[in-house]
Coordinates of C-alpha atoms in Angstrom, one line a residue:
X920 CA -39.8 -104.2 -123.6
X921 CA -36.0 -103.5 -123.6
X922 CA -34.3 -103.0 -120.3
X923 CA -32.9 -99.4 -120.7
X924 CA -30.6 -99.9 -117.7
X925 CA -28.8 -102.4 -119.9
X926 CA -29.9 -102.3 -123.5
X927 CA -27.5 -105.2 -124.3
X928 CA -29.5 -107.5 -121.9
X929 CA -31.9 -108.4 -124.7
X930 CA -29.1 -110.4 -126.4
X931 CA -29.5 -113.0 -123.7
X932 CA -25.9 -113.5 -122.8
X933 CA -26.5 -112.8 -119.1
X934 CA -24.2 -111.2 -116.6
X935 CA -20.8 -110.0 -117.6
X936 CA -17.9 -112.3 -116.8
X937 CA -15.3 -111.0 -114.3
X938 CA -12.5 -108.9 -115.8
X939 CA -9.9 -110.4 -113.6
X940 CA -7.0 -112.1 -115.2
X941 CA -5.0 -114.1 -112.6
X942 CA -3.0 -116.4 -115.0
X943 CA 0.6 -116.5 -113.9
X944 CA 3.5 -117.8 -115.9
X945 CA 6.4 -119.9 -114.7
X946 CA 9.8 -118.8 -113.6
X947 CA 11.4 -115.4 -113.1
X948 CA 11.3 -112.7 -115.8
X949 CA 14.0 -113.0 -118.4
X950 CA 15.4 -110.9 -121.3
X951 CA 15.0 -112.1 -124.9
X952 CA 18.2 -114.0 -124.7
X953 CA 16.9 -115.9 -121.6
X954 CA 19.0 -114.2 -119.0
X955 CA 17.3 -113.0 -115.8
X956 CA 16.0 -109.4 -115.6
X957 CA 18.0 -108.1 -112.6
X958 CA 15.7 -105.1 -111.8
X959 CA 12.4 -104.3 -113.4
X960 CA 11.7 -101.4 -111.1
X961 CA 14.7 -99.1 -111.2
X962 CA 16.6 -97.8 -114.2
X963 CA 20.3 -97.5 -113.8
X964 CA 21.4 -93.9 -113.2
X965 CA 24.6 -92.1 -112.5
X966 CA 23.9 -91.2 -108.9
X967 CA 20.7 -91.4 -107.0
X968 CA 19.2 -88.5 -108.8
X969 CA 21.5 -88.5 -111.8
X970 CA 20.9 -89.1 -115.6
X971 CA 19.9 -92.5 -117.0
X972 CA 22.8 -94.6 -118.4
X973 CA 22.7 -96.4 -121.7
X974 CA 24.2 -99.6 -120.4
X975 CA 20.9 -100.6 -118.7
X976 CA 20.3 -103.3 -121.3
X977 CA 16.8 -104.3 -120.0
X978 CA 15.6 -100.7 -120.2
X979 CA 16.7 -100.4 -123.8
X980 CA 15.4 -103.8 -124.8
X981 CA 12.0 -103.2 -123.1
X982 CA 11.6 -99.8 -124.8
X983 CA 12.7 -101.0 -128.2
X984 CA 10.4 -104.1 -128.2
X985 CA 7.4 -102.0 -126.9
X986 CA 7.8 -99.5 -129.8
X987 CA 7.4 -102.4 -132.3
X988 CA 4.5 -104.2 -130.7
X989 CA 1.8 -102.7 -133.0
X990 CA 1.8 -101.4 -136.5
X991 CA 1.1 -98.9 -137.9
X992 CA -0.7 -96.8 -135.3
X993 CA 1.1 -95.2 -132.3
X994 CA 1.1 -97.6 -129.4
X995 CA 0.0 -94.7 -127.2
X996 CA -1.7 -91.5 -128.2
X997 CA -3.0 -93.3 -131.3
X998 CA -6.2 -91.2 -131.7
X999 CA -5.2 -87.6 -132.3
X1000 CA -5.9 -84.3 -134.0
X1001 CA -3.7 -81.4 -134.9
X1002 CA -3.4 -77.9 -136.4
X1003 CA -0.9 -75.2 -137.3
X1004 CA -0.5 -71.7 -135.9
X1005 CA 2.0 -69.2 -134.5
X1006 CA 3.9 -68.6 -131.4
X1007 CA 4.7 -65.0 -130.3
X1008 CA 7.1 -64.0 -127.5
X1009 CA 5.4 -61.6 -125.1
X1010 CA 7.9 -61.4 -122.2
X1011 CA 11.7 -61.3 -122.0
X1012 CA 13.3 -64.5 -120.5
X1013 CA 16.8 -64.0 -121.9
X1014 CA 18.1 -64.0 -118.3
X1015 CA 17.4 -67.8 -118.2
X1016 CA 17.8 -68.9 -121.9
X1017 CA 19.9 -67.9 -124.8
X1018 CA 17.6 -69.8 -127.2
X1019 CA 17.1 -67.6 -130.3
X1020 CA 13.3 -68.2 -130.2
X1021 CA 13.2 -66.1 -127.1
X1022 CA 15.7 -63.4 -128.2
X1023 CA 13.2 -60.5 -128.4
X1024 CA 9.7 -59.6 -127.4
X1025 CA 7.4 -59.8 -130.4
X1026 CA 9.4 -62.5 -132.2
X1027 CA 7.2 -65.1 -134.0
X1028 CA 7.6 -68.7 -135.3
X1029 CA 5.3 -71.2 -136.9
X1030 CA 4.0 -74.0 -134.7
X1031 CA 2.2 -77.3 -135.0
X1032 CA 0.2 -78.9 -132.2
X1033 CA -1.3 -82.4 -131.8
X1034 CA -3.8 -83.4 -129.1
X1035 CA -4.8 -87.0 -128.4
X1036 CA -6.3 -89.5 -126.0
X1037 CA -3.8 -91.8 -124.5
X1038 CA -5.2 -95.2 -123.8
X1039 CA -7.5 -95.7 -126.8
X1040 CA -6.8 -97.0 -130.3
X1041 CA -7.3 -94.9 -133.4
X1042 CA -11.0 -95.9 -133.5
X1043 CA -11.6 -95.0 -129.8
X1044 CA -14.1 -92.3 -128.8
X1045 CA -12.7 -88.8 -127.9
X1046 CA -15.0 -88.3 -124.9
X1047 CA -13.4 -91.0 -122.7
X1048 CA -12.1 -90.6 -119.2
X1049 CA -8.4 -90.5 -119.9
X1050 CA -5.4 -88.1 -119.8
X1051 CA -4.9 -86.2 -123.1
X1052 CA -1.7 -85.8 -125.0
X1053 CA -0.6 -82.3 -125.6
X1054 CA 2.3 -81.9 -128.0
X1055 CA 3.7 -78.6 -129.4
X1056 CA 6.3 -78.2 -132.1
X1057 CA 8.1 -74.9 -132.6
X1058 CA 9.8 -74.4 -136.0
X1059 CA 12.6 -72.3 -134.7
X1060 CA 15.6 -70.9 -136.7
X1061 CA 17.8 -73.2 -134.7
X1062 CA 15.7 -76.3 -135.5
X1063 CA 12.5 -78.0 -134.3
X1064 CA 11.8 -77.7 -130.6
X1065 CA 9.2 -80.2 -129.4
X1066 CA 7.4 -80.1 -126.0
X1067 CA 5.7 -83.5 -125.7
X1068 CA 3.4 -83.5 -122.7
X1069 CA -0.1 -84.1 -121.4
X1070 CA -3.0 -82.1 -120.0
X1071 CA -1.9 -83.1 -116.5
X1072 CA 1.2 -81.7 -114.7
X1073 CA 2.2 -85.2 -113.4
X1074 CA 2.2 -88.8 -114.5
X1075 CA 1.5 -92.3 -113.0
X1076 CA 5.1 -93.2 -112.1
X1077 CA 8.7 -92.0 -112.2
X1078 CA 10.6 -94.9 -113.7
X1079 CA 10.5 -95.6 -117.5
X1080 CA 10.5 -99.4 -117.1
X1081 CA 6.9 -99.1 -115.9
X1082 CA 5.7 -97.3 -119.1
X1083 CA 5.2 -100.5 -121.0
X1084 CA 3.4 -102.1 -118.1
X1085 CA 1.0 -99.0 -118.1
X1086 CA 0.3 -99.6 -121.7
X1087 CA -0.5 -103.3 -121.2
X1088 CA -2.7 -102.4 -118.2
X1089 CA -4.8 -99.8 -119.9
X1090 CA -5.1 -101.6 -123.3
X1091 CA -6.8 -104.9 -124.0
X1092 CA -6.6 -108.2 -122.1
X1093 CA -4.6 -110.8 -124.0
X1094 CA -7.4 -113.4 -123.6
X1095 CA -10.6 -111.5 -123.9
X1096 CA -9.3 -108.5 -126.0
X1097 CA -11.5 -106.4 -123.7
X1098 CA -10.4 -103.6 -121.4
X1099 CA -10.3 -104.7 -117.8
X1100 CA -11.0 -102.3 -114.9
X1101 CA -9.3 -104.8 -112.6
X1102 CA -6.1 -104.9 -114.6
X1103 CA -6.1 -101.1 -114.8
X1104 CA -6.6 -100.4 -111.1
X1105 CA -4.5 -103.4 -110.0
X1106 CA -1.6 -101.7 -111.7
X1107 CA -2.4 -98.2 -110.6
X1108 CA -3.1 -99.1 -106.9
X1109 CA 0.1 -101.2 -106.9
X1110 CA 2.1 -98.0 -107.5
X1111 CA 1.2 -95.5 -104.7
X1112 CA 3.0 -92.7 -106.5
X1113 CA 0.2 -92.9 -109.1
X1114 CA -2.4 -91.5 -106.8
X1115 CA -2.0 -87.8 -107.8
X1116 CA -2.5 -88.7 -111.5
X1117 CA -5.4 -91.0 -110.9
X1118 CA -7.1 -88.4 -108.6
X1119 CA -6.9 -85.9 -111.5
X1120 CA -8.3 -88.4 -114.0
X1121 CA -11.1 -89.4 -111.7
X1122 CA -11.9 -85.7 -110.9
X1123 CA -14.2 -83.5 -112.9
X1124 CA -11.3 -82.7 -115.2
X1125 CA -11.0 -86.3 -116.4
X1126 CA -13.1 -85.7 -119.6
X1127 CA -12.3 -82.4 -121.2
X1128 CA -15.3 -81.2 -123.3
X1129 CA -12.8 -79.9 -125.9
X1130 CA -9.0 -79.9 -126.6
X1131 CA -9.5 -76.1 -126.6
X1132 CA -10.7 -76.1 -123.0
X1133 CA -7.7 -77.8 -121.3
X1134 CA -4.3 -76.8 -120.1
X1135 CA -1.0 -78.4 -121.3
X1136 CA 2.1 -79.3 -119.4
X1137 CA 5.6 -80.5 -120.2
X1138 CA 5.2 -82.4 -116.9
X1139 CA 8.9 -83.2 -117.1
X1140 CA 11.5 -80.8 -115.8
X1141 CA 13.9 -79.6 -118.5
X1142 CA 16.7 -77.1 -118.3
X1143 CA 17.6 -73.7 -119.7
X1144 CA 21.0 -72.2 -120.1
X1145 CA 21.6 -68.5 -120.5
X1146 CA 24.4 -66.6 -122.4
X1147 CA 26.6 -66.8 -119.3
X1148 CA 26.4 -70.6 -119.2
X1149 CA 24.2 -70.7 -116.1
X1150 CA 21.7 -73.6 -115.9
X1151 CA 18.2 -73.3 -114.6
X1152 CA 15.7 -76.1 -114.2
X1153 CA 12.4 -75.4 -115.9
X1154 CA 8.9 -76.8 -116.4
X1155 CA 6.6 -75.6 -119.2
X1156 CA 2.9 -74.7 -118.7
X1157 CA 0.4 -74.0 -121.5
X1158 CA -2.6 -72.2 -120.0
X1159 CA -5.8 -72.4 -122.1
X1160 CA -7.2 -68.9 -122.7
X1161 CA -10.6 -70.5 -123.4
X1162 CA -10.5 -71.8 -119.8
X1163 CA -11.4 -75.2 -118.4
X1164 CA -14.6 -77.0 -119.3
X1165 CA -15.4 -80.7 -118.9
X1166 CA -18.0 -83.4 -119.4
X1167 CA -19.7 -85.5 -116.7
X1168 CA -19.7 -89.3 -117.0
X1169 CA -23.3 -89.0 -118.0
X1170 CA -22.8 -86.3 -120.6
X1171 CA -19.8 -88.3 -122.0
X1172 CA -21.9 -91.4 -122.5
X1173 CA -24.4 -89.4 -124.6
X1174 CA -21.6 -87.7 -126.6
X1175 CA -19.9 -91.0 -127.3
X1176 CA -23.2 -92.4 -128.6
X1177 CA -23.7 -89.4 -130.9
X1178 CA -20.2 -88.5 -132.1
X1179 CA -17.0 -90.5 -131.4
X1180 CA -15.0 -87.7 -132.9
X1181 CA -16.3 -84.9 -130.6
X1182 CA -13.0 -83.3 -129.7
X1183 CA -11.5 -83.5 -133.1
X1184 CA -14.6 -82.1 -134.7
X1185 CA -14.7 -79.3 -132.2
X1186 CA -11.1 -78.3 -132.9
X1187 CA -11.4 -78.5 -136.7
X1188 CA -14.7 -76.5 -136.8
X1189 CA -13.6 -73.8 -134.3
X1190 CA -10.5 -73.1 -136.5
X1191 CA -12.5 -73.2 -139.7
X1192 CA -15.0 -70.7 -138.2
X1193 CA -12.2 -68.3 -137.1
X1194 CA -12.5 -69.1 -133.4
X1195 CA -8.7 -69.6 -133.0
X1196 CA -7.8 -71.2 -129.7
X1197 CA -4.9 -69.8 -127.7
X1198 CA -2.7 -70.9 -124.9
X1199 CA -0.2 -68.8 -122.9
X1200 CA 3.2 -70.4 -122.4
X1201 CA 4.6 -70.0 -118.9
X1202 CA 7.7 -71.4 -117.3
X1203 CA 8.4 -72.5 -113.7
X1204 CA 12.0 -72.1 -112.8
X1205 CA 14.2 -73.7 -110.1
X1206 CA 17.9 -72.9 -109.6
X1207 CA 20.4 -75.8 -109.4
X1208 CA 20.9 -74.8 -105.7
X1209 CA 17.2 -75.0 -104.9
X1210 CA 17.0 -78.4 -106.6
X1211 CA 20.0 -79.7 -104.6
X1212 CA 18.4 -78.6 -101.4
X1213 CA 15.0 -80.3 -101.9
X1214 CA 14.2 -83.2 -99.7
X1215 CA 12.0 -84.7 -102.3
X1216 CA 13.3 -85.4 -105.8
X1217 CA 12.6 -82.3 -108.0
X1218 CA 12.8 -84.5 -111.1
X1219 CA 10.1 -86.9 -109.9
X1220 CA 7.4 -86.9 -112.6
X1221 CA 4.7 -87.8 -110.1
X1222 CA 4.9 -84.5 -108.3
X1223 CA 4.3 -80.8 -109.1
X1224 CA 6.6 -77.9 -108.1
X1225 CA 4.4 -75.9 -105.7
X1226 CA 3.4 -72.7 -107.3
X1227 CA 3.9 -70.6 -104.1
X1228 CA 7.5 -71.6 -104.1
X1229 CA 8.0 -71.6 -107.9
X1230 CA 5.6 -69.1 -109.4
X1231 CA 4.8 -69.2 -113.1
X1232 CA 6.4 -66.7 -115.5
X1233 CA 4.8 -65.7 -118.8
X1234 CA 6.8 -66.3 -122.0
X1235 CA 4.4 -66.0 -125.0
X1236 CA 1.2 -66.9 -126.7
X1237 CA 0.4 -69.8 -129.0
X1238 CA -2.5 -69.5 -131.4
X1239 CA -3.8 -72.3 -133.8
X1240 CA -5.3 -70.7 -136.9
X1241 CA -4.8 -73.2 -139.8
X1242 CA -6.1 -76.8 -140.1
X1243 CA -4.0 -79.3 -142.0
X1244 CA -4.8 -79.6 -145.7
X1245 CA -4.4 -83.4 -145.4
X1246 CA -4.8 -85.2 -142.1
X1247 CA -2.6 -88.2 -142.9
X1248 CA 0.2 -86.1 -144.4
X1249 CA 0.5 -83.8 -141.4
X1250 CA -1.2 -85.1 -138.3
X1251 CA -0.8 -88.9 -138.7
X1252 CA 2.8 -88.6 -139.9
X1253 CA 3.9 -86.1 -137.3
X1254 CA 6.7 -87.5 -135.3
X1255 CA 7.4 -85.7 -132.0
X1256 CA 10.3 -86.4 -129.7
X1257 CA 11.5 -84.6 -126.5
X1258 CA 15.0 -85.2 -128.0
X1259 CA 14.2 -82.2 -130.3
X1260 CA 15.6 -79.2 -128.4
X1261 CA 17.6 -76.2 -129.5
X1262 CA 20.6 -74.4 -128.0
X1263 CA 19.5 -72.7 -124.8
X1264 CA 17.1 -75.5 -123.8
X1265 CA 18.3 -78.8 -122.3
X1266 CA 17.2 -81.9 -120.5
X1267 CA 17.0 -82.9 -116.8
X1268 CA 17.9 -86.1 -115.0
X1269 CA 14.2 -87.1 -114.9
X1270 CA 14.3 -90.9 -115.4
X1271 CA 11.2 -90.9 -117.6
X1272 CA 12.5 -88.0 -119.8
X1273 CA 15.9 -89.5 -120.2
X1274 CA 14.5 -92.7 -121.6
X1275 CA 11.9 -90.9 -123.7
X1276 CA 14.8 -89.2 -125.5
X1277 CA 15.5 -92.6 -127.0
X1278 CA 12.1 -94.2 -127.1
X1279 CA 10.2 -91.5 -129.0
X1280 CA 12.6 -91.2 -131.9
X1281 CA 13.0 -95.0 -132.0
X1282 CA 9.2 -95.4 -132.3
X1283 CA 9.1 -92.9 -135.1
X1284 CA 11.9 -94.7 -137.0
X1285 CA 9.8 -97.9 -136.7
X1286 CA 6.4 -96.3 -137.4
X1287 CA 7.2 -93.9 -140.3
X1288 CA 10.7 -95.0 -141.3
X1289 CA 14.3 -94.0 -140.8
X1290 CA 13.8 -90.9 -143.0
X1291 CA 10.7 -89.6 -141.2
X1292 CA 12.4 -86.2 -140.7
X1293 CA 11.9 -85.6 -144.5
X1294 CA 8.1 -85.6 -144.2
X1295 CA 7.1 -81.9 -144.4
X1296 CA 5.5 -81.7 -141.0
X1297 CA 8.7 -83.0 -139.4
X1298 CA 11.1 -80.9 -141.4
X1299 CA 13.0 -78.0 -139.6
X1300 CA 11.1 -75.3 -141.5
X1301 CA 12.6 -72.5 -139.5
X1302 CA 16.2 -73.3 -140.3
X1303 CA 17.7 -71.4 -143.2
X1304 CA 20.1 -74.2 -144.3
X1305 CA 19.5 -77.6 -142.7
X1306 CA 22.6 -79.8 -143.0
X1307 CA 21.8 -83.3 -141.7
X1308 CA 24.6 -85.8 -141.5
X1309 CA 22.2 -88.8 -142.1
X1310 CA 22.4 -90.6 -145.5
X1311 CA 20.6 -93.4 -147.3
X1312 CA 17.9 -95.5 -145.8
X1313 CA 14.5 -96.5 -147.0
X1314 CA 12.4 -93.8 -148.8
X1315 CA 15.2 -91.3 -149.1
X1316 CA 13.6 -88.6 -151.4
X1317 CA 15.6 -85.4 -150.9
X1318 CA 18.6 -86.1 -153.2
X1319 CA 20.5 -87.8 -150.4
X1320 CA 22.9 -84.8 -150.2
X1321 CA 24.2 -85.4 -153.7
X1322 CA 27.9 -85.9 -154.0
X1323 CA 28.8 -84.3 -150.7
X1324 CA 31.5 -86.2 -148.8
X1325 CA 30.0 -88.2 -146.0
X1326 CA 32.6 -88.6 -143.3
X1327 CA 34.3 -86.6 -140.6
X1328 CA 37.0 -85.7 -139.8
X1329 CA 38.1 -84.7 -143.3
X1330 CA 40.6 -82.3 -144.9
X1331 CA 37.9 -79.9 -146.2
X1332 CA 36.1 -78.5 -143.2
X1333 CA 32.8 -80.3 -143.9
X1334 CA 30.5 -81.4 -141.1
X1335 CA 31.9 -79.0 -138.5
X1336 CA 30.3 -79.4 -135.1
X1337 CA 29.6 -76.6 -132.6
X1338 CA 31.5 -77.2 -129.3
X1339 CA 30.8 -73.6 -128.2
X1340 CA 27.2 -74.6 -127.6
X1341 CA 28.1 -77.3 -125.1
X1342 CA 26.0 -77.1 -121.9
X1343 CA 27.7 -76.7 -118.5
X1344 CA 28.8 -79.8 -116.7
X1345 CA 26.0 -81.8 -115.0
X1346 CA 26.8 -83.7 -111.8
X1347 CA 26.6 -87.5 -111.8
X1348 CA 27.6 -90.3 -109.5
X1349 CA 28.2 -94.0 -109.1
X1350 CA 26.1 -96.1 -111.5
X1351 CA 23.5 -98.5 -110.0
X1352 CA 19.8 -99.4 -110.2
X1353 CA 18.9 -97.2 -107.2
X1354 CA 15.7 -97.9 -105.3
X1355 CA 13.8 -94.7 -105.9
X1356 CA 11.4 -95.5 -103.0
X1357 CA 14.2 -95.3 -100.5
X1358 CA 15.2 -91.9 -101.8
X1359 CA 11.7 -90.3 -102.0
X1360 CA 8.6 -92.0 -100.7
X1361 CA 6.3 -89.0 -100.3
X1362 CA 3.4 -90.4 -102.3
X1363 CA 0.5 -88.8 -100.5
X1364 CA 1.2 -85.2 -99.7
X1365 CA 0.2 -83.7 -103.0
X1366 CA -2.8 -85.9 -103.6
X1367 CA -4.1 -84.8 -100.2
X1368 CA -3.4 -81.2 -101.1
X1369 CA -5.4 -81.6 -104.4
X1370 CA -8.3 -83.3 -102.5
X1371 CA -8.5 -80.4 -100.0
X1372 CA -8.3 -77.9 -102.9
X1373 CA -11.5 -79.3 -104.4
X1374 CA -15.0 -78.1 -103.5
X1375 CA -17.2 -80.6 -101.6
X1376 CA -19.1 -81.2 -104.8
X1377 CA -15.9 -81.8 -106.8
X1378 CA -14.8 -84.3 -104.1
X1379 CA -18.1 -86.1 -104.4
X1380 CA -17.8 -86.3 -108.2
X1381 CA -14.3 -87.6 -107.9
X1382 CA -15.5 -90.4 -105.6
X1383 CA -18.4 -91.3 -107.8
X1384 CA -16.3 -91.3 -110.9
X1385 CA -13.8 -93.5 -109.2
X1386 CA -16.4 -96.0 -108.1
X1387 CA -17.8 -96.3 -111.6
X1388 CA -14.4 -96.6 -113.2
X1389 CA -13.3 -99.4 -110.9
X1390 CA -16.1 -101.6 -112.2
X1391 CA -15.6 -105.2 -111.2
X1392 CA -12.1 -104.8 -109.8
X1393 CA -11.4 -107.3 -107.0
X1394 CA -12.0 -106.4 -103.4
X1395 CA -8.3 -106.5 -102.8
X1396 CA -7.7 -103.8 -105.4
X1397 CA -10.6 -101.7 -104.1
X1398 CA -9.3 -101.9 -100.6
X1399 CA -5.8 -101.0 -101.8
X1400 CA -7.1 -97.9 -103.5
X1401 CA -9.0 -96.9 -100.4
X1402 CA -5.8 -97.3 -98.4
X1403 CA -3.9 -95.0 -100.7
X1404 CA -6.7 -92.4 -100.7
X1405 CA -7.0 -92.6 -96.9
X1406 CA -3.3 -91.9 -96.4
X1407 CA -3.6 -88.8 -98.7
X1408 CA -6.6 -87.6 -96.6
X1409 CA -8.9 -89.7 -94.4
X1410 CA -11.9 -88.0 -95.9
X1411 CA -10.7 -89.0 -99.4
X1412 CA -10.5 -92.7 -98.4
X1413 CA -13.8 -92.5 -96.6
X1414 CA -15.5 -90.9 -99.7
X1415 CA -14.2 -93.5 -102.1
X1416 CA -15.2 -96.4 -99.7
X1417 CA -18.7 -94.9 -99.4
X1418 CA -19.0 -94.6 -103.2
X1419 CA -17.9 -98.2 -103.6
X1420 CA -20.4 -99.4 -101.0
X1421 CA -17.6 -100.7 -98.8
X1422 CA -17.6 -100.3 -95.0
X1423 CA -14.3 -98.6 -94.4
X1424 CA -14.0 -100.4 -91.0
X1425 CA -13.4 -103.6 -93.0
X1426 CA -10.4 -102.1 -94.8
X1427 CA -6.9 -102.6 -93.4
X1428 CA -5.6 -99.0 -93.1
X1429 CA -2.6 -99.9 -91.0
X1430 CA 0.9 -100.6 -92.1
X1431 CA 3.6 -98.3 -93.3
X1432 CA 3.7 -96.9 -96.9
X1433 CA 6.2 -98.2 -99.3
X1434 CA 9.5 -96.7 -98.0
X1435 CA 11.6 -99.3 -99.8
X1436 CA 11.2 -101.9 -102.5
X1437 CA 10.7 -104.6 -99.8
X1438 CA 8.0 -102.6 -98.0
X1439 CA 6.3 -101.8 -101.3
X1440 CA 6.1 -105.5 -102.2
X1441 CA 4.7 -106.3 -98.7
X1442 CA 2.2 -103.5 -98.9
X1443 CA 0.8 -104.7 -102.3
X1444 CA 0.5 -108.3 -100.9
X1445 CA -1.9 -107.2 -98.2
X1446 CA -5.4 -108.6 -98.6
X1447 CA -4.5 -111.5 -100.9
X1448 CA -7.5 -113.4 -99.5
X1449 CA -9.8 -110.7 -101.0
X1450 CA -8.7 -111.4 -104.6
X1451 CA -12.3 -112.0 -105.7
X1452 CA -14.2 -110.0 -108.4
X1453 CA -16.9 -107.7 -107.2
X1454 CA -20.0 -106.3 -108.8
X1455 CA -19.7 -102.9 -110.6
X1456 CA -21.0 -100.1 -108.4
X1457 CA -23.3 -97.2 -109.1
X1458 CA -22.8 -94.8 -106.1
X1459 CA -25.9 -94.3 -104.1
X1460 CA -25.3 -90.6 -104.1
X1461 CA -25.7 -90.5 -107.9
X1462 CA -29.0 -92.4 -108.0
X1463 CA -31.2 -89.4 -108.4
X1464 CA -28.9 -87.2 -110.6
X1465 CA -30.4 -85.6 -113.7
X1466 CA -29.4 -87.0 -117.1
X1467 CA -26.5 -84.6 -117.4
X1468 CA -25.0 -85.7 -114.1
X1469 CA -23.4 -83.5 -111.5
X1470 CA -22.0 -80.5 -113.3
X1471 CA -19.1 -78.9 -111.5
X1472 CA -17.9 -76.6 -114.4
X1473 CA -16.9 -73.1 -113.4
X1474 CA -19.6 -70.5 -114.3
X1475 CA -16.9 -68.7 -116.2
X1476 CA -14.4 -71.3 -117.7
X1477 CA -11.9 -68.4 -118.4
X1478 CA -11.5 -67.9 -114.6
X1479 CA -9.4 -71.1 -114.6
X1480 CA -7.0 -69.7 -117.2
X1481 CA -5.3 -67.7 -114.4
X1482 CA -2.7 -69.9 -112.8
X1483 CA -2.8 -68.2 -109.5
X1484 CA -6.5 -69.0 -109.1
X1485 CA -6.5 -72.6 -110.4
X1486 CA -6.9 -74.9 -107.4
X1487 CA -5.7 -77.9 -109.4
X1488 CA -2.3 -76.3 -109.9
X1489 CA -0.8 -77.0 -106.5

């Protein structure tokens, strides 16, 4: 009779091999030309909290190579679904932005939205524990405005040089071509700033039951400029009007076995049946003076802006009401980039955002070609008379601007720019690869706040999910994660240790957090003698659960549409 605890046991291969990969190469890291990489942790900025500079050659080389590692699917967010709809302005925000899209209450524009898993390939299952991509394109009269975010308000790290490492950590091992829990958690635990993001993923919100039942966030700070030229920092929030609803680990296992396209099918069928999903768009705003006065970095992607200090302000409503006529033409070929903004909306010095301004467009040029902006879903549909300067290139199909002269300056007034739309001056500073840990090393305050905002049952589920997800990670990695959780809240560390079957008294909880690069390296080296694979753990507290697992969904999912009452929005 088959062993139903492991149906694959009948194949006779025996126990799984450890997922650890401890193969180390020779010599220091070098660039493609053989020169040493000076700093693989900190991207060069103009000032400690200033914008990223283009002269950081390793940042550019690392991003450009990463964008070309795989063809033709997206390297991240490969499995995705999308639909069209409308955005309607419901509240006046012209005091903070002169963008035409917000010029009057009741104004509408067409939108396109794409949702995705992040770590999996195009063939991956939808119902996996992962963050979800949440991208919205507004076809405004001033051009396409893209908000390219996730269903979480934060991310794993704050420096763009680590993005490629994240991809390599969550994707497949170079030897086995299998996913490795040890690789995944070795990377996450080595970056203490990732704890807030991993806590959200391991919580009951880690597997949305539907794209319709999750919120969206720009995560990054952007800026808005009003008619008087005053800049305000801003974050965008998309609050699901369907509410929040999730799957347990046990439910997800059943769903994956029955339908690997569960979220895509749900979105498509809901729209076809007239159940049009809606999200309310809100903004959080912060003045330049408030940002300058903050002790922690307001442009740190690993932290939220506290809602009690920076309350959300309603802007409008997004509704999806039309499926694509052809998936490939519209959804697969859609090319979003945070570079796509319009006058009245600007960027911030967020290191991750600054590099994404280059990396997303560069990935699109590689994946769908230099003229990807001619594909209908990427065209600026709201603009009355688009006048792009670009010429030639592979697959140019729009007439190539005919006989129009193609240089500027010229004697005929063609290709006039718009200096009147320039943003106000942004402060900078001396250019260096600043150690961001020395500037802001508050890794644990917000994860602790989130832990304490959970119900006891949600806390238990988070610990159980964490233990299962860590699989056969080494004892060193498991101890490191317990350390991080303990410093966020002792009960959090104790709960994770218990779920993992580890006596917390055996874990070294001493030592300072990573307040500088040197301290961070020392902290990660603790417990090297524990670098031995472990057995995957099924928490004892989950032994007698029903088949559906421990359901912590709100009785009324819509109650979590209200931002004031959502405990996961700090």
